[in-house]
Amino acid sequence: MLVQVLQEIKTDAGAAEAVEALRSIPIDELRWSITDFTVRSLPAGVRAGVAPLVIAAS
């Protein structure tokens, strides 16, 4: 469900808001929901913000 919501973000402002919200959750929960594979399916703005978080959780 989370990935689907993130995939629907179309604006830079929306991407920034989503990434900021994801930074507020525990890193282990983020890693459970978003994998390296799913990062590639995200819009560029979201992917740029989420990828470093996923790498940090690895």
mmCIF file of C-alpha atoms in Angstrom:
data_model
loop_
_atom_site.group_PDB
_atom_site.id
_atom_site.type_symbol
_atom_site.label_atom_id
_atom_site.label_comp_id
_atom_site.label_asym_id
_atom_site.label_seq_id
_atom_site.Cartn_x
_atom_site.Cartn_y
_atom_site.Cartn_z
ATOM 1 C CA MET A 1 0.000 0.000 0.000
ATOM 2 C CA LEU A 2 2.783 2.447 0.905
ATOM 3 C CA VAL A 3 4.606 1.854 -2.366
ATOM 4 C CA GLN A 4 1.409 2.424 -4.336
ATOM 5 C CA VAL A 5 0.864 5.763 -2.590
ATOM 6 C CA LEU A 6 4.466 6.801 -3.253
ATOM 7 C CA GLN A 7 4.218 5.787 -6.921
ATOM 8 C CA GLU A 8 1.308 8.178 -7.390
ATOM 9 C CA ILE A 9 3.255 11.267 -6.275
ATOM 10 C CA LYS A 10 3.785 13.556 -9.255
ATOM 11 C CA THR A 11 5.154 16.836 -7.848
ATOM 12 C CA ASP A 12 8.439 17.796 -6.233
ATOM 13 C CA ALA A 13 6.546 19.249 -3.286
ATOM 14 C CA GLY A 14 4.672 15.983 -2.828
ATOM 15 C CA ALA A 15 7.915 14.041 -3.021
ATOM 16 C CA ALA A 16 9.526 16.279 -0.404
ATOM 17 C CA GLU A 17 6.555 15.866 1.935
ATOM 18 C CA ALA A 18 6.568 12.082 1.509
ATOM 19 C CA VAL A 19 10.296 11.780 2.147
ATOM 20 C CA GLU A 20 10.047 13.971 5.230
ATOM 21 C CA ALA A 21 7.235 11.784 6.566
ATOM 22 C CA LEU A 22 9.259 8.623 5.887
ATOM 23 C CA ARG A 23 12.199 10.062 7.833
ATOM 24 C CA SER A 24 9.987 10.232 10.907
ATOM 25 C CA ILE A 25 9.333 6.482 11.085
ATOM 26 C CA PRO A 26 11.761 3.900 12.487
ATOM 27 C CA ILE A 27 14.288 2.851 9.849
ATOM 28 C CA ASP A 28 13.482 -0.845 10.319
ATOM 29 C CA GLU A 29 9.842 -0.207 9.448
ATOM 30 C CA LEU A 30 10.875 1.712 6.364
ATOM 31 C CA ARG A 31 13.140 -1.130 5.263
ATOM 32 C CA TRP A 32 10.283 -3.600 5.741
ATOM 33 C CA SER A 33 8.038 -1.595 3.412
ATOM 34 C CA ILE A 34 10.483 -0.365 0.787
ATOM 35 C CA THR A 35 13.113 -2.617 -0.792
ATOM 36 C CA ASP A 36 15.864 -1.902 -3.305
ATOM 37 C CA PHE A 37 13.561 -3.281 -5.989
ATOM 38 C CA THR A 38 10.612 -1.059 -5.114
ATOM 39 C CA VAL A 39 12.804 2.057 -4.962
ATOM 40 C CA ARG A 40 13.364 1.651 -8.706
ATOM 41 C CA SER A 41 9.611 1.836 -9.339
ATOM 42 C CA LEU A 42 9.189 5.186 -7.588
ATOM 43 C CA PRO A 43 9.028 8.577 -9.338
ATOM 44 C CA ALA A 44 12.415 10.304 -9.603
ATOM 45 C CA GLY A 45 11.750 12.878 -6.864
ATOM 46 C CA VAL A 46 10.624 10.265 -4.368
ATOM 47 C CA ARG A 47 13.383 7.857 -5.378
ATOM 48 C CA ALA A 48 16.077 10.496 -4.830
ATOM 49 C CA GLY A 49 14.893 11.078 -1.268
ATOM 50 C CA VAL A 50 14.069 7.499 -0.334
ATOM 51 C CA ALA A 51 17.124 5.731 -1.793
ATOM 52 C CA PRO A 52 19.555 7.110 0.833
ATOM 53 C CA LEU A 53 17.165 6.050 3.604
ATOM 54 C CA VAL A 54 16.928 2.518 2.216
ATOM 55 C CA ILE A 55 20.712 2.317 1.868
ATOM 56 C CA ALA A 56 21.154 3.487 5.463
ATOM 57 C CA ALA A 57 18.742 0.779 6.605
ATOM 58 C CA SER A 58 20.683 -1.968 4.814
#
